[in-house]
Every structure is written in structure tokens, then in C-alpha cells.
Amino acid sequence: RVMAVRERALGRLESIGSGCGVVMTASGTFTGDGMVRVRQEGSLVGEIDCEFLHEGLPRLSLTAHWTPAENTNGTPGYETVPDPFDLTETTLALLATPDIRSKEAIVRRFDHEVQGGTVVKPFVGIDATGPSDGAVVVPIETRHQAARAGAALGVGVNPAYGAIDPYLMAWAAVDEAIRNVVCLGADPDRISILDNFSWGNPRLPDRLGSLVRCTQGCLDAAVAYGVPFVSGKDSLNNEYTGLDGLKHTIPGTLVISALGIVPSLDRTVSSDLKAQGNLLVAIGMTKAELGGSAYLSNNGLAGWQAPGPVVDAIAGYRCLHSAIKEGLVRSCHDASEGGLVIAACEMAIGGGLGIDISFGDVIHEVGRNDELAFSESSGRMLVEVTAVQCDRFMEVMGDFPKAIVGTVLRDDDVTITGLGDRTLISSDLAAIEHAWRGHVEDWS
């Protein structure tokens, strides 16, 4: 009976493999006797006891310590700089930075299709040049089914947060990865994640201390969001000896990848604006969390408060997914590097449409306009909805922080106001797009 079941299983696997163009070979059998044996052409060439395999290597005893980033006076780090009045040039400069600007020159060099089944691609919008939050692909076996599901892939990373607190970096990376796939239409209760650590020498106490703190953040965030780590990898000992004779390490960096199930490909969402007259809703709380932000880095300023955990974010993501399933969401984009202003500009680039936004209406805990515009607080998205469906969208979002903040325009004006209705940004779509992808024209 066991052999019959085994043969049926092998036959099924071979059928699936041949349909996918993959060669499958049965290479072993579970014996249950606690031994691993390897044979070549029938001859035993290796044998090891499972207990020794798992427990035989003595565990290392290492010392770890972590010291918080220096901030002796407890201030934000940029308080001596006046709150900027005009952020137009600052925004254009941010859009042109390597971390934010279009990666088209890189992506288009490689095959970013998955056997022709990429539904939401790395670039979206009327000219397929706007940034996507990730990608949605279709499994081969479901490609011709009437009710098709898909898989959404997204990532989260920001090593600048790790220089402040690796624990907060982990939370932010987990949140960003999950947020990206939820924006695409993934069910927040059907997401798995993977970690990728790039770190220094873990035998040195400070390197190991920051690594331990980062892994604790991974654990706490995964439990809070209810998402399992299904795999991961690490790249350690990334160090070199400088001309000063001292050991130098790379910035400890964590990349989180998320894979989520999109229940119906009819309900995928992209980040590009869709139509004149639609409304923009900001969801999530904006806090004075400029530490590690693109804004401070690009202006040579210091900041100590990296984005903190948003423990109830998953509840808001469930509400957003319900709105997506109802067909209430026309477009959606996460606010991460560069904050709300950069997210809004990227949505406009993708849709080829202007925007009139009042970020003073955002649910916030800030005292400055640059904090409001460029804070990278977790748990936030910009969502485009029609005027007719806006009330229903706000109802579905429940108690999660949300506010109507703007309107989509037919022309190419980009106007953003802030606290006290102060005009922060007054530009046009051509200038915004050139800042974000002007270098691509030079490459092509």
C-alpha cells in the first residue's frame, strides 16, 4: 500500500514537473531509523546519525552588546534648522536621488517577466514608467482558469534606520514589505516573509549586539502582523581593513521580502493615478519620525527618531483589503522613502495627471512642515477613490487613521500645501517626472 501511494505521488509530481518544464527525480526515501545514508550506484558512500547531525556541533558562546546612537540632549537633531517655507526644490532634489529615482535603467536590462505571467509589472501607468509597489505574477496552473489568483511580491529595506536602532529597522522593513503587497491586492492574512541579513563579523560584540537586536525586531514584528518567516539567508563577515589599520564593517542591513496571495486578479491595484476628479485619501498616522529619512540625508542633517512600530497596522491593512475586494480602490501607493510628498509625486508620474493636495489634513503628530512632508512613518498609504465611492471607502476603513487630502487634476499642476495652508510645493508634472527619471533618458 505504501509503495502504491508513493508511485501515485511520484506520477503526480512528474506530471506537474513536465507541465512546468521542470525535471523532477525521486532521490530518497524516509526510513524512520534516525540515520542519513547516501548511496552512489547502489554503494553506500556516506552515513551519519541524525542526532549528531543536529546536535553534534558544539554551540558557540559569544558576547553581544548594543549601544544606542549618540543623542545626548534628546532633541530631534535638526531643531536648529528653520522649518522650510518652500519645499519645491527640496522635493525635486529628493526625486533625483539614487535611492528614490527610477530604477528603469537597471530593471529593463533584465527579464522581469515570469514566463509571460507578470500581471502588475515593475513599472505602471499610461507610459509604463511609474513606480510599482511590487509585482503580481500568475501561477502557470491557474493561468487559464476563470477565477484566477495571483502572487504578489514586495520588499522592505532601509539600512539608514539600522544606524539609529536595528530593532526599529526590522519593524520598518517588515511593515514596508507587507504594505507593498497589500497595496497590490494581497490578502494580509495570506502573506509569508523572508529575511536577508548583510552584516559584519558576528564574533565582535558590537556587530553581534546589533544583529541580535535586529532579529528581535524581526520576531516581534512577525508576531504582531501574524506573518511567518518561511526562509531567509545571511551574508556575514562583510568587513575590510582600511588604510588606518582598523576593521570597518558595512552598515548592518536587513531586507525583508514578502509573498502574498492576491485572491482575484480582477482586484489587483497599481500605484498610478487613474482619473480627473478622483479623491486622494491618506491612511495611517504621520509622526515626527525623520531619523534615517531620505530628506535629512540629502540635506546633511541629523535625526534620531527612526519610524517606530505601528502595532495595529495589520488591522488597517485588513480594512484596506476589504475595500480593494469591493472595488473601491482605484490606485494605492505606500509612503516610505521620501514620505507622503514623494509618494504623491510618484502616483502623479504614473498616471500623467496633476494633483492638488492639502497634507495639513493628514492625521498627524508633527509640528513642522518638513516632518509632515517627508517623515517616513510606517503604516501609511495614499489611496485614490472616486468621489461617489469615497464615503463607503471611509466606512470600510473603520477607526484606522484616515483623511481626504486631495484631488486628481486633469492638467499637470502639482500643488501641495501643509500646516496652516502654507504652499509647500508648486510645480508641474514635467519637472516632477524629469527629476525622477531624467537620467533614464540619458541612459536610453
Coordinates of C-alpha atoms in Angstrom, one line a residue:
R1 CA 0.0 0.0 0.0
V2 CA 2.8 2.4 0.9
M3 CA 4.6 1.7 -2.4
A4 CA 1.3 2.3 -4.3
V5 CA 0.8 5.7 -2.6
R6 CA 4.5 6.5 -3.4
E7 CA 4.1 5.6 -7.0
R8 CA 0.9 7.7 -7.4
A9 CA 2.7 10.7 -5.7
L10 CA 5.7 10.4 -8.0
G11 CA 3.4 10.2 -11.0
R12 CA 1.6 13.4 -10.0
L13 CA 4.9 15.2 -9.3
E14 CA 6.3 14.2 -12.7
S15 CA 3.1 15.4 -14.4
I16 CA 3.3 18.8 -12.7
G17 CA 7.0 19.0 -13.5
S18 CA 6.6 18.2 -17.1
G19 CA 3.8 20.8 -17.4
C20 CA 6.2 23.4 -16.0
G21 CA 9.2 22.4 -18.0
V22 CA 11.0 21.2 -14.8
V23 CA 12.8 17.8 -14.5
M24 CA 11.9 16.0 -11.2
T25 CA 13.7 12.9 -9.9
A26 CA 12.9 10.9 -6.8
S27 CA 16.2 10.9 -4.9
G28 CA 15.4 9.4 -1.5
T29 CA 13.1 7.7 1.0
F30 CA 12.3 8.4 4.6
T31 CA 13.3 5.4 6.6
G32 CA 12.5 6.5 10.2
D33 CA 15.6 4.9 11.7
G34 CA 17.3 8.1 12.5
M35 CA 20.1 7.6 10.0
V36 CA 21.1 9.6 6.9
R37 CA 22.6 7.3 4.2
V38 CA 23.9 8.4 0.8
R39 CA 24.4 5.8 -1.9
Q40 CA 26.0 6.1 -5.4
E41 CA 25.1 3.4 -7.9
G42 CA 23.9 1.2 -5.0
S43 CA 27.1 1.5 -2.9
L44 CA 26.9 3.2 0.5
V45 CA 29.2 6.3 0.3
G46 CA 28.1 8.2 3.4
E47 CA 26.3 7.6 6.7
I48 CA 25.6 9.9 9.7
D49 CA 23.4 9.8 12.7
C50 CA 20.6 12.4 12.8
E51 CA 21.2 13.2 16.4
F52 CA 24.8 14.1 15.6
L53 CA 23.8 15.9 12.5
H54 CA 21.6 18.3 14.5
E55 CA 23.3 18.3 17.9
G56 CA 26.9 17.2 17.3
L57 CA 28.4 20.7 16.7
P58 CA 29.1 22.4 20.0
R59 CA 27.3 25.7 20.3
L60 CA 29.4 28.9 20.3
S61 CA 29.4 31.1 23.4
L62 CA 29.7 34.7 22.2
T63 CA 29.3 38.1 23.7
A64 CA 26.9 40.7 22.3
H65 CA 26.3 44.3 23.3
W66 CA 24.5 47.2 21.6
T67 CA 24.9 50.9 22.3
P68 CA 22.1 53.3 21.2
A69 CA 23.1 56.0 18.7
E70 CA 24.5 59.1 20.4
N71 CA 21.9 61.7 21.2
T72 CA 23.0 63.4 24.4
N73 CA 20.3 66.1 24.5
G74 CA 17.3 64.1 23.4
T75 CA 16.4 66.5 20.6
P76 CA 15.3 65.6 17.1
G77 CA 18.7 66.6 15.7
Y78 CA 17.5 69.2 13.1
E79 CA 15.8 71.6 15.5
T80 CA 18.2 74.4 14.8
V81 CA 17.2 74.5 11.1
P82 CA 14.2 76.7 10.4
D83 CA 11.0 74.9 9.1
P84 CA 11.4 75.4 5.3
F85 CA 8.8 77.6 3.6
D86 CA 9.2 76.3 0.0
L87 CA 9.9 72.6 -0.4
T88 CA 9.7 72.5 -4.2
E89 CA 13.4 72.4 -4.9
T90 CA 13.9 70.0 -2.0
T91 CA 11.3 67.7 -3.5
L92 CA 12.8 67.7 -6.9
A93 CA 16.3 67.0 -5.4
L94 CA 14.9 64.1 -3.5
L95 CA 13.2 62.6 -6.5
A96 CA 16.6 62.7 -8.3
T97 CA 18.5 60.8 -5.5
P98 CA 19.7 57.3 -6.4
D99 CA 17.7 55.7 -3.6
I100 CA 14.4 57.2 -4.9
R101 CA 14.7 57.9 -8.6
S102 CA 13.6 55.5 -11.3
K103 CA 15.4 52.2 -11.5
E104 CA 14.3 51.7 -15.1
A105 CA 17.8 51.8 -16.4
I106 CA 18.6 48.7 -14.3
V107 CA 15.3 46.8 -14.4
R108 CA 14.9 46.9 -18.2
R109 CA 18.3 45.3 -18.6
F110 CA 17.0 42.1 -17.1
D111 CA 14.0 39.9 -17.8
H112 CA 11.4 40.9 -15.2
E113 CA 8.7 38.7 -16.7
V114 CA 7.9 35.3 -15.2
Q115 CA 7.1 33.2 -18.3
G116 CA 4.8 35.9 -19.5
G117 CA 2.7 35.8 -16.4
T118 CA 3.5 39.2 -14.8
V119 CA 0.2 41.0 -14.3
V120 CA 1.4 44.0 -12.4
K121 CA 4.9 44.9 -13.6
P122 CA 7.8 46.9 -12.0
F123 CA 6.6 50.0 -14.0
V124 CA 3.0 51.0 -14.3
G125 CA 0.8 53.8 -15.7
I126 CA -0.1 55.3 -19.1
D127 CA 3.5 55.0 -20.4
A128 CA 4.6 52.1 -18.1
T129 CA 7.1 54.4 -16.4
G130 CA 5.6 54.9 -13.0
P131 CA 7.0 53.0 -10.0
S132 CA 5.1 50.0 -8.8
D133 CA 5.0 48.8 -5.2
G134 CA 6.0 45.3 -6.3
A135 CA 4.8 42.8 -8.8
V136 CA 1.9 40.3 -9.3
V137 CA 2.5 37.1 -11.1
V138 CA 0.2 34.3 -12.2
P139 CA 1.0 30.7 -11.4
I140 CA 1.1 28.6 -14.6
E141 CA -1.5 26.1 -13.5
T142 CA -4.1 28.9 -12.9
R143 CA -3.4 31.0 -15.9
H144 CA -6.4 29.7 -17.9
Q145 CA -8.9 29.4 -15.0
A146 CA -11.9 31.7 -14.8
A147 CA -11.4 32.8 -11.2
R148 CA -7.6 33.3 -11.1
A149 CA -5.5 34.1 -8.1
G150 CA -2.0 35.6 -8.2
A151 CA 1.1 36.0 -6.1
A152 CA 2.2 39.5 -5.1
L153 CA 5.9 40.1 -4.3
G154 CA 7.3 43.1 -2.5
V155 CA 10.3 44.1 -0.4
G156 CA 11.2 46.4 2.5
V157 CA 14.7 47.8 3.3
N158 CA 16.3 50.9 4.8
P159 CA 19.8 50.5 6.3
A160 CA 19.8 54.1 7.5
Y161 CA 17.3 53.2 10.2
G162 CA 19.7 50.5 11.4
A163 CA 22.4 53.1 12.2
I164 CA 19.9 54.5 14.7
D165 CA 18.3 51.3 16.0
P166 CA 18.4 47.9 14.3
Y167 CA 15.3 46.9 16.2
L168 CA 13.3 49.7 14.5
M169 CA 14.9 48.9 11.2
A170 CA 13.5 45.4 11.4
W171 CA 10.0 46.6 12.2
A172 CA 10.1 49.1 9.4
A173 CA 11.3 46.6 6.8
V174 CA 8.6 44.0 7.8
D175 CA 6.0 46.7 7.6
E176 CA 7.1 48.1 4.3
A177 CA 7.3 44.6 2.6
I178 CA 3.8 43.7 3.9
R179 CA 2.4 47.1 3.0
N180 CA 3.7 46.8 -0.6
V181 CA 2.0 43.6 -1.3
V182 CA -1.3 44.7 0.4
C183 CA -1.2 47.8 -1.9
L184 CA -1.1 45.4 -4.8
G185 CA -4.2 43.5 -3.7
A186 CA -2.7 40.7 -1.5
D187 CA -4.7 39.3 1.4
P188 CA -2.9 40.5 4.6
D189 CA -3.8 37.2 6.3
R190 CA -2.1 35.2 3.5
I191 CA 1.4 36.6 3.5
S192 CA 4.7 35.0 4.2
I193 CA 8.1 36.7 4.6
L194 CA 11.8 36.0 4.2
D195 CA 14.8 37.7 5.7
N196 CA 18.2 38.6 4.2
F197 CA 20.8 39.8 6.6
S198 CA 24.0 41.5 5.4
W199 CA 26.2 42.2 8.4
G200 CA 29.7 42.4 9.8
N201 CA 31.7 39.9 11.9
P202 CA 29.3 38.4 14.4
R203 CA 32.2 37.3 16.7
L204 CA 32.7 41.0 17.5
P205 CA 30.4 42.1 20.4
D206 CA 29.1 45.3 18.8
R207 CA 28.3 43.6 15.5
L208 CA 26.6 40.7 17.2
G209 CA 24.7 43.0 19.5
S210 CA 23.2 44.9 16.7
L211 CA 22.4 41.7 14.9
V212 CA 20.6 40.2 17.9
R213 CA 18.6 43.4 18.3
C214 CA 17.6 43.3 14.7
T215 CA 16.5 39.7 14.9
Q216 CA 14.4 40.5 18.0
G217 CA 12.7 43.2 15.9
C218 CA 12.0 40.6 13.2
L219 CA 10.4 38.3 15.8
D220 CA 8.2 41.0 17.4
A221 CA 7.1 42.4 14.1
A222 CA 6.3 38.9 12.6
V223 CA 4.2 38.1 15.7
A224 CA 2.4 41.4 15.6
Y225 CA 1.5 41.1 11.9
G226 CA 0.8 37.3 12.1
V227 CA 3.1 36.5 9.2
P228 CA 5.5 33.6 9.2
F229 CA 9.2 33.6 8.2
V230 CA 9.3 30.7 5.8
S231 CA 13.0 31.1 4.8
G232 CA 15.9 33.5 4.7
K233 CA 19.6 33.9 4.3
D234 CA 22.5 35.8 5.8
S235 CA 25.8 37.3 4.5
L236 CA 28.1 37.8 7.4
N237 CA 31.7 39.0 7.9
N238 CA 31.4 41.8 5.4
E239 CA 34.4 43.7 6.7
Y240 CA 37.7 45.1 5.4
T241 CA 40.8 46.6 6.9
G242 CA 41.2 50.2 6.0
L243 CA 44.3 52.3 5.4
D244 CA 44.0 53.3 9.0
G245 CA 44.7 49.7 10.0
L246 CA 41.3 49.3 11.6
K247 CA 38.5 46.9 10.8
H248 CA 35.5 48.5 9.1
T249 CA 32.1 46.9 8.6
I250 CA 29.3 47.5 6.2
P251 CA 26.1 49.1 7.6
G252 CA 24.0 46.3 9.1
T253 CA 21.3 45.8 6.5
L254 CA 18.1 43.8 6.6
V255 CA 16.0 43.1 3.5
I256 CA 12.5 41.6 4.0
S257 CA 10.8 40.0 1.1
A258 CA 7.0 39.4 1.2
L259 CA 4.9 36.9 -0.8
G260 CA 1.2 37.4 -0.6
I261 CA -1.8 35.7 -2.3
V262 CA -4.0 38.0 -4.4
P263 CA -7.4 36.2 -4.3
S264 CA -8.6 37.6 -7.6
L265 CA -6.5 39.1 -10.4
D266 CA -9.6 41.2 -11.2
R267 CA -8.8 43.1 -8.0
T268 CA -5.2 43.9 -8.4
V269 CA -4.2 47.5 -7.8
S270 CA -1.4 49.7 -9.2
S271 CA 0.1 53.0 -7.9
D272 CA -0.7 55.2 -10.9
L273 CA -3.5 57.8 -10.7
K274 CA -6.5 56.9 -12.8
A275 CA -8.9 59.8 -13.4
Q276 CA -9.6 63.5 -13.0
G277 CA -11.9 64.3 -10.1
N278 CA -11.0 61.3 -8.0
L279 CA -10.1 61.9 -4.4
L280 CA -6.9 61.0 -2.5
V281 CA -7.1 59.6 1.0
A282 CA -4.1 59.3 3.3
I283 CA -4.4 56.4 5.7
G284 CA -2.2 55.9 8.7
M285 CA -0.6 58.3 11.3
T286 CA 2.2 60.6 10.3
K287 CA 4.7 61.3 13.2
A288 CA 7.8 63.3 13.6
E289 CA 10.0 60.4 12.5
L290 CA 12.6 61.8 10.2
G291 CA 15.5 59.8 11.6
G292 CA 17.2 57.9 8.8
S293 CA 15.0 59.6 6.2
A294 CA 16.0 60.5 2.7
Y295 CA 15.1 64.1 3.4
L296 CA 17.6 64.5 6.3
S297 CA 20.3 62.5 4.5
N298 CA 20.0 64.6 1.3
N299 CA 20.3 67.8 3.3
G300 CA 23.2 66.8 5.5
L301 CA 21.0 66.9 8.7
A302 CA 21.0 64.5 11.6
G303 CA 17.9 62.8 13.1
W304 CA 17.5 60.4 15.9
Q305 CA 13.9 59.2 15.8
A306 CA 13.5 56.4 13.2
P307 CA 10.0 55.2 12.3
G308 CA 8.6 53.3 15.3
P309 CA 6.4 50.1 15.3
V310 CA 2.7 50.5 14.4
V311 CA 1.3 47.6 16.3
D312 CA -2.3 47.9 14.9
A313 CA -1.2 48.4 11.3
I314 CA -2.4 44.9 10.3
A315 CA -6.0 45.9 11.3
G316 CA -5.8 48.8 8.9
Y317 CA -4.4 46.6 6.1
R318 CA -7.3 44.2 6.6
C319 CA -9.7 47.1 6.2
L320 CA -7.9 48.2 3.0
H321 CA -8.0 44.7 1.6
S322 CA -11.8 44.6 2.2
A323 CA -12.1 47.9 0.3
I324 CA -10.0 46.5 -2.6
K325 CA -12.2 43.4 -2.8
E326 CA -15.2 45.7 -3.0
G327 CA -13.7 47.5 -5.9
L328 CA -13.5 50.8 -4.0
V329 CA -9.7 51.5 -4.6
R330 CA -8.6 53.0 -8.0
S331 CA -4.9 53.2 -7.1
C332 CA -2.8 52.8 -4.0
H333 CA 0.8 53.6 -3.1
D334 CA 2.8 53.1 0.1
A335 CA 4.6 56.1 1.6
S336 CA 8.1 55.0 2.5
E337 CA 11.4 56.6 1.2
G338 CA 10.8 60.3 1.0
G339 CA 7.4 60.3 2.8
L340 CA 4.0 61.4 1.6
V341 CA 5.2 64.0 -0.8
I342 CA 7.3 61.6 -2.8
A343 CA 4.5 59.0 -2.8
A344 CA 2.1 61.6 -4.2
C345 CA 4.5 62.7 -6.9
E346 CA 5.2 59.1 -8.0
M347 CA 1.5 58.4 -8.3
A348 CA 1.2 61.5 -10.5
I349 CA 4.1 60.4 -12.7
G350 CA 2.5 57.0 -13.3
G351 CA -0.9 58.5 -14.2
G352 CA 0.2 61.5 -16.1
L353 CA -2.2 63.6 -14.0
G354 CA -1.8 66.6 -11.7
I355 CA -2.7 66.7 -8.0
D356 CA -4.0 69.3 -5.6
I357 CA -3.2 68.1 -2.1
S358 CA -3.5 69.6 1.4
F359 CA -1.3 67.5 3.7
G360 CA -2.4 69.7 6.6
D361 CA -5.4 67.5 6.7
V362 CA -3.4 64.3 7.3
I363 CA -3.8 62.7 10.7
H364 CA -0.5 63.6 12.3
E365 CA 1.5 64.3 15.3
V366 CA 4.1 66.8 13.9
G367 CA 5.0 70.4 14.5
R368 CA 6.9 71.2 11.3
N369 CA 6.0 71.1 7.6
D370 CA 9.2 69.1 6.6
E371 CA 8.1 66.5 9.2
L372 CA 4.7 66.4 7.6
A373 CA 6.0 66.2 4.1
F374 CA 9.0 63.8 4.4
S375 CA 8.5 61.7 7.6
E376 CA 8.8 58.0 6.8
S377 CA 6.4 56.7 9.5
S378 CA 5.3 53.2 8.9
G379 CA 1.7 52.0 8.2
R380 CA 0.8 54.7 5.7
M381 CA -0.5 54.7 2.1
L382 CA -2.1 57.1 -0.3
V383 CA -5.3 55.7 -1.8
E384 CA -7.3 57.0 -4.9
V385 CA -11.0 56.6 -4.8
T386 CA -13.9 58.0 -6.8
A387 CA -16.0 60.8 -5.3
V388 CA -19.1 58.5 -5.4
Q389 CA -17.4 55.7 -3.5
C390 CA -15.4 57.8 -1.0
D391 CA -18.0 57.6 1.8
R392 CA -18.2 53.9 1.5
F393 CA -14.3 53.6 1.5
M394 CA -14.1 55.7 4.7
E395 CA -16.7 53.5 6.3
V396 CA -14.9 50.3 5.4
M397 CA -11.6 51.7 6.8
G398 CA -13.3 51.9 10.2
D399 CA -11.3 53.5 13.0
F400 CA -7.9 53.3 11.3
P401 CA -6.5 56.9 10.8
K402 CA -7.6 58.3 7.5
A403 CA -8.3 61.7 5.9
I404 CA -9.3 63.0 2.5
V405 CA -6.3 65.1 1.5
G406 CA -6.6 65.9 -2.2
T407 CA -8.0 65.8 -5.7
V408 CA -6.7 64.4 -9.0
L409 CA -6.4 67.0 -11.7
R410 CA -6.6 66.7 -15.5
D411 CA -3.8 69.2 -16.1
D412 CA -0.2 68.8 -15.0
D413 CA -0.2 71.1 -12.0
V414 CA 1.3 69.7 -8.8
T415 CA 0.3 71.7 -5.8
I416 CA 0.8 70.6 -2.2
T417 CA 0.0 72.7 0.9
G418 CA 0.9 71.9 4.5
L419 CA 0.3 73.2 8.0
G420 CA -1.6 76.5 8.1
D421 CA -2.4 76.0 4.4
R422 CA 1.1 77.1 3.5
T423 CA 2.0 76.2 -0.1
L424 CA 4.9 73.8 0.2
I425 CA 5.2 72.7 -3.4
S426 CA 4.2 74.3 -6.6
S427 CA 5.4 72.7 -9.7
D428 CA 4.3 70.8 -12.8
L429 CA 4.3 67.2 -13.9
A430 CA 7.1 67.7 -16.4
A431 CA 9.5 69.0 -13.8
I432 CA 8.5 66.2 -11.4
E433 CA 8.9 63.5 -13.9
H434 CA 12.2 64.8 -15.2
A435 CA 13.7 64.9 -11.7
W436 CA 12.6 61.3 -11.2
R437 CA 13.5 59.8 -14.5
G438 CA 15.5 62.3 -16.4
H439 CA 18.6 60.2 -16.0
V440 CA 16.8 57.3 -17.8
E441 CA 16.6 59.4 -21.0
D442 CA 20.4 59.9 -20.8
W443 CA 20.8 56.1 -20.4
S444 CA 18.5 55.2 -23.3

